[in-house]
Amino acid sequence: MTDPTQPPADGDSGLPPQQPYGAPAGQPAGQPAGGVPPEQAYSSAPAAPLDPAQDKQWASFAHLGGILWFLPSLIIWLVFKDRGRLTDQEAKEALNWQITWIAAWVVSQILGIIIGTFTFGIGYLLFSLLIPWALYIVNLVFSILGFVKVNSGGSYRYPVNFRFIK
């Protein structure tokens, strides 16, 4: 037994050994979690294909996500493009619409600044305030229409859409 008043011997802190960060409690250091060899612990098996109900669900969510900007459509397309044909098609369509919508918004802002300098701010009000709100309402309506159409079993094409992603 060691005397608590004496300093520990070299290399001995007197404390139990520390667990490595992230290791389950009671697991010896260097031992793979769950008894799985390290080379198989992080293998990436291909994801299972979506069943038709899930395919339709994610495809419709890609359109509805446009209300929140382009990130939901992008994430759904990147995650599910290889798992469902309908999701791949509709998420690309929704993402292309979001890119088109953002480009139109940027153009309206640039035009607002340019025209605003020549019209003493009146053009800025029109192109930087009113037109972006109108564009957002159009985006909102088209995103909801796409969600409803795909959710009811169809396919949706936006009336004005540049196909950036093929």
mmCIF file of C-alpha atoms in Angstrom:
data_model
loop_
_atom_site.group_PDB
_atom_site.id
_atom_site.type_symbol
_atom_site.label_atom_id
_atom_site.label_comp_id
_atom_site.label_asym_id
_atom_site.label_seq_id
_atom_site.Cartn_x
_atom_site.Cartn_y
_atom_site.Cartn_z
ATOM 1 C CA MET A 1 0.000 0.000 0.000
ATOM 2 C CA THR A 2 1.263 3.456 -0.856
ATOM 3 C CA ASP A 3 1.420 6.293 1.551
ATOM 4 C CA PRO A 4 -0.834 9.173 0.350
ATOM 5 C CA THR A 5 1.536 11.708 1.875
ATOM 6 C CA GLN A 6 4.441 10.472 -0.258
ATOM 7 C CA PRO A 7 4.825 11.642 -3.888
ATOM 8 C CA PRO A 8 4.114 8.921 -6.486
ATOM 9 C CA ALA A 9 6.991 6.952 -7.946
ATOM 10 C CA ASP A 10 8.279 7.838 -11.404
ATOM 11 C CA GLY A 11 5.625 7.010 -14.064
ATOM 12 C CA ASP A 12 3.001 6.209 -11.437
ATOM 13 C CA SER A 13 0.404 8.917 -10.801
ATOM 14 C CA GLY A 14 -1.479 6.786 -8.331
ATOM 15 C CA LEU A 15 -4.679 7.182 -10.465
ATOM 16 C CA PRO A 16 -6.365 4.479 -12.526
ATOM 17 C CA PRO A 17 -5.431 4.512 -16.243
ATOM 18 C CA GLN A 18 -7.428 6.959 -18.399
ATOM 19 C CA GLN A 19 -9.826 5.782 -21.123
ATOM 20 C CA PRO A 20 -8.984 7.031 -24.610
ATOM 21 C CA TYR A 21 -11.301 9.792 -25.807
ATOM 22 C CA GLY A 22 -14.439 8.297 -27.350
ATOM 23 C CA ALA A 23 -13.788 4.742 -26.139
ATOM 24 C CA PRO A 24 -16.687 3.042 -24.375
ATOM 25 C CA ALA A 25 -16.300 2.726 -20.609
ATOM 26 C CA GLY A 26 -14.617 -0.501 -19.578
ATOM 27 C CA GLN A 27 -13.048 -1.026 -23.025
ATOM 28 C CA PRO A 28 -9.287 -1.530 -23.008
ATOM 29 C CA ALA A 29 -7.258 1.015 -24.945
ATOM 30 C CA GLY A 30 -6.502 -0.074 -28.512
ATOM 31 C CA GLN A 31 -9.364 -2.588 -28.574
ATOM 32 C CA PRO A 32 -11.849 -1.985 -31.423
ATOM 33 C CA ALA A 33 -15.405 -1.106 -30.391
ATOM 34 C CA GLY A 34 -17.793 -4.042 -30.452
ATOM 35 C CA GLY A 35 -15.069 -6.486 -31.391
ATOM 36 C CA VAL A 36 -15.058 -5.271 -35.015
ATOM 37 C CA PRO A 37 -11.603 -5.180 -36.639
ATOM 38 C CA PRO A 38 -10.420 -1.607 -37.377
ATOM 39 C CA GLU A 39 -10.378 -2.172 -41.152
ATOM 40 C CA GLN A 40 -14.106 -2.999 -41.054
ATOM 41 C CA ALA A 41 -15.158 -0.461 -38.431
ATOM 42 C CA TYR A 42 -15.654 2.361 -40.943
ATOM 43 C CA SER A 43 -16.480 0.520 -44.144
ATOM 44 C CA SER A 44 -18.894 2.347 -46.410
ATOM 45 C CA ALA A 45 -21.425 -0.038 -47.802
ATOM 46 C CA PRO A 46 -23.728 1.378 -50.468
ATOM 47 C CA ALA A 47 -26.990 2.672 -49.056
ATOM 48 C CA ALA A 48 -30.151 0.736 -49.741
ATOM 49 C CA PRO A 49 -32.395 2.057 -52.515
ATOM 50 C CA LEU A 50 -35.460 4.005 -51.476
ATOM 51 C CA ASP A 51 -38.791 2.249 -51.657
ATOM 52 C CA PRO A 52 -41.428 4.025 -53.824
ATOM 53 C CA ALA A 53 -43.083 5.771 -50.859
ATOM 54 C CA GLN A 54 -39.762 7.124 -49.563
ATOM 55 C CA ASP A 55 -38.716 8.106 -53.089
ATOM 56 C CA LYS A 56 -41.895 10.148 -53.512
ATOM 57 C CA GLN A 57 -41.530 11.645 -50.027
ATOM 58 C CA TRP A 58 -37.959 12.886 -50.519
ATOM 59 C CA ALA A 59 -38.732 14.104 -54.043
ATOM 60 C CA SER A 60 -41.620 16.209 -52.730
ATOM 61 C CA PHE A 61 -39.530 17.498 -49.795
ATOM 62 C CA ALA A 62 -36.899 18.688 -52.285
ATOM 63 C CA HIS A 63 -39.501 21.036 -53.787
ATOM 64 C CA LEU A 64 -40.933 22.135 -50.449
ATOM 65 C CA GLY A 65 -37.432 22.853 -49.142
ATOM 66 C CA GLY A 66 -37.212 25.710 -51.640
ATOM 67 C CA ILE A 67 -39.161 27.814 -49.162
ATOM 68 C CA LEU A 68 -36.046 27.775 -46.984
ATOM 69 C CA TRP A 69 -33.623 28.568 -49.841
ATOM 70 C CA PHE A 70 -31.498 26.200 -51.898
ATOM 71 C CA LEU A 71 -29.832 24.145 -49.135
ATOM 72 C CA PRO A 72 -32.625 21.589 -48.542
ATOM 73 C CA SER A 73 -32.802 20.783 -52.267
ATOM 74 C CA LEU A 74 -29.024 20.520 -52.477
ATOM 75 C CA ILE A 75 -28.733 18.266 -49.439
ATOM 76 C CA ILE A 76 -31.569 15.992 -50.581
ATOM 77 C CA TRP A 77 -30.066 15.708 -54.053
ATOM 78 C CA LEU A 78 -26.557 14.954 -52.756
ATOM 79 C CA VAL A 79 -27.747 12.377 -50.208
ATOM 80 C CA PHE A 80 -30.463 10.580 -52.204
ATOM 81 C CA LYS A 81 -29.541 11.026 -55.890
ATOM 82 C CA ASP A 82 -28.190 7.476 -56.214
ATOM 83 C CA ARG A 83 -30.942 5.882 -54.148
ATOM 84 C CA GLY A 84 -34.115 6.899 -56.000
ATOM 85 C CA ARG A 85 -34.851 7.828 -59.608
ATOM 86 C CA LEU A 86 -37.734 10.184 -58.766
ATOM 87 C CA THR A 87 -35.790 11.886 -55.975
ATOM 88 C CA ASP A 88 -32.813 12.420 -58.278
ATOM 89 C CA GLN A 89 -35.014 13.918 -61.015
ATOM 90 C CA GLU A 90 -37.141 16.145 -58.789
ATOM 91 C CA ALA A 91 -34.330 17.299 -56.494
ATOM 92 C CA LYS A 92 -32.320 18.364 -59.561
ATOM 93 C CA GLU A 93 -35.340 20.249 -60.890
ATOM 94 C CA ALA A 94 -35.884 21.964 -57.523
ATOM 95 C CA LEU A 95 -32.181 22.781 -57.168
ATOM 96 C CA ASN A 96 -32.044 24.221 -60.693
ATOM 97 C CA TRP A 97 -35.061 26.387 -59.852
ATOM 98 C CA GLN A 98 -33.421 27.626 -56.661
ATOM 99 C CA ILE A 99 -30.250 28.564 -58.562
ATOM 100 C CA THR A 100 -32.358 30.352 -61.207
ATOM 101 C CA TRP A 101 -34.299 32.167 -58.483
ATOM 102 C CA ILE A 102 -31.126 33.277 -56.675
ATOM 103 C CA ALA A 103 -29.658 34.535 -59.974
ATOM 104 C CA ALA A 104 -32.815 36.574 -60.626
ATOM 105 C CA TRP A 105 -32.663 37.984 -57.093
ATOM 106 C CA VAL A 106 -29.000 39.011 -57.520
ATOM 107 C CA VAL A 107 -29.782 40.667 -60.866
ATOM 108 C CA SER A 108 -32.653 42.608 -59.265
ATOM 109 C CA GLN A 109 -30.305 43.858 -56.553
ATOM 110 C CA ILE A 110 -27.659 44.960 -59.056
ATOM 111 C CA LEU A 111 -30.274 46.689 -61.223
ATOM 112 C CA GLY A 112 -31.662 48.380 -58.113
ATOM 113 C CA ILE A 113 -28.292 49.847 -57.252
ATOM 114 C CA ILE A 114 -27.564 50.975 -60.822
ATOM 115 C CA ILE A 115 -31.023 52.436 -61.501
ATOM 116 C CA GLY A 116 -31.209 53.874 -57.980
ATOM 117 C CA THR A 117 -28.172 56.048 -58.613
ATOM 118 C CA PHE A 118 -29.875 57.685 -61.618
ATOM 119 C CA THR A 119 -33.376 58.013 -60.128
ATOM 120 C CA PHE A 120 -32.418 59.350 -56.709
ATOM 121 C CA GLY A 121 -33.417 56.137 -54.918
ATOM 122 C CA ILE A 122 -36.809 55.494 -56.539
ATOM 123 C CA GLY A 123 -35.382 52.754 -58.765
ATOM 124 C CA TYR A 124 -33.678 51.248 -55.736
ATOM 125 C CA LEU A 125 -37.034 50.938 -53.968
ATOM 126 C CA LEU A 126 -38.546 49.192 -56.975
ATOM 127 C CA PHE A 127 -35.712 46.825 -57.852
ATOM 128 C CA SER A 128 -34.274 46.138 -54.415
ATOM 129 C CA LEU A 129 -37.433 45.964 -52.333
ATOM 130 C CA LEU A 130 -40.558 45.256 -54.384
ATOM 131 C CA ILE A 131 -39.203 42.911 -57.059
ATOM 132 C CA PRO A 132 -37.314 40.662 -54.567
ATOM 133 C CA TRP A 133 -40.521 40.271 -52.537
ATOM 134 C CA ALA A 134 -42.415 39.385 -55.704
ATOM 135 C CA LEU A 135 -39.682 36.879 -56.576
ATOM 136 C CA TYR A 136 -39.943 35.336 -53.119
ATOM 137 C CA ILE A 137 -43.714 34.957 -53.445
ATOM 138 C CA VAL A 138 -43.246 33.317 -56.856
ATOM 139 C CA ASN A 139 -40.671 30.969 -55.299
ATOM 140 C CA LEU A 140 -43.062 30.170 -52.454
ATOM 141 C CA VAL A 141 -45.942 29.391 -54.818
ATOM 142 C CA PHE A 142 -43.844 27.282 -57.209
ATOM 143 C CA SER A 143 -42.245 25.343 -54.332
ATOM 144 C CA ILE A 144 -45.652 24.497 -52.854
ATOM 145 C CA LEU A 145 -47.027 23.565 -56.294
ATOM 146 C CA GLY A 146 -44.052 21.258 -56.839
ATOM 147 C CA PHE A 147 -44.545 19.646 -53.438
ATOM 148 C CA VAL A 148 -48.257 19.027 -54.031
ATOM 149 C CA LYS A 149 -47.779 17.739 -57.598
ATOM 150 C CA VAL A 150 -44.985 15.284 -56.696
ATOM 151 C CA ASN A 151 -46.706 14.217 -53.473
ATOM 152 C CA SER A 152 -49.809 13.315 -55.474
ATOM 153 C CA GLY A 153 -47.741 11.045 -57.720
ATOM 154 C CA GLY A 154 -46.761 13.322 -60.603
ATOM 155 C CA SER A 155 -43.698 15.178 -61.730
ATOM 156 C CA TYR A 156 -43.262 18.963 -61.625
ATOM 157 C CA ARG A 157 -41.458 21.266 -64.029
ATOM 158 C CA TYR A 158 -41.000 24.921 -63.135
ATOM 159 C CA PRO A 159 -42.266 27.295 -65.859
ATOM 160 C CA VAL A 160 -38.971 29.209 -66.074
ATOM 161 C CA ASN A 161 -35.933 27.166 -65.132
ATOM 162 C CA PHE A 162 -32.373 27.070 -66.401
ATOM 163 C CA ARG A 163 -30.930 23.558 -66.247
ATOM 164 C CA PHE A 164 -27.561 24.133 -64.580
ATOM 165 C CA ILE A 165 -27.371 20.582 -63.219
ATOM 166 C CA LYS A 166 -28.131 17.935 -65.817
#
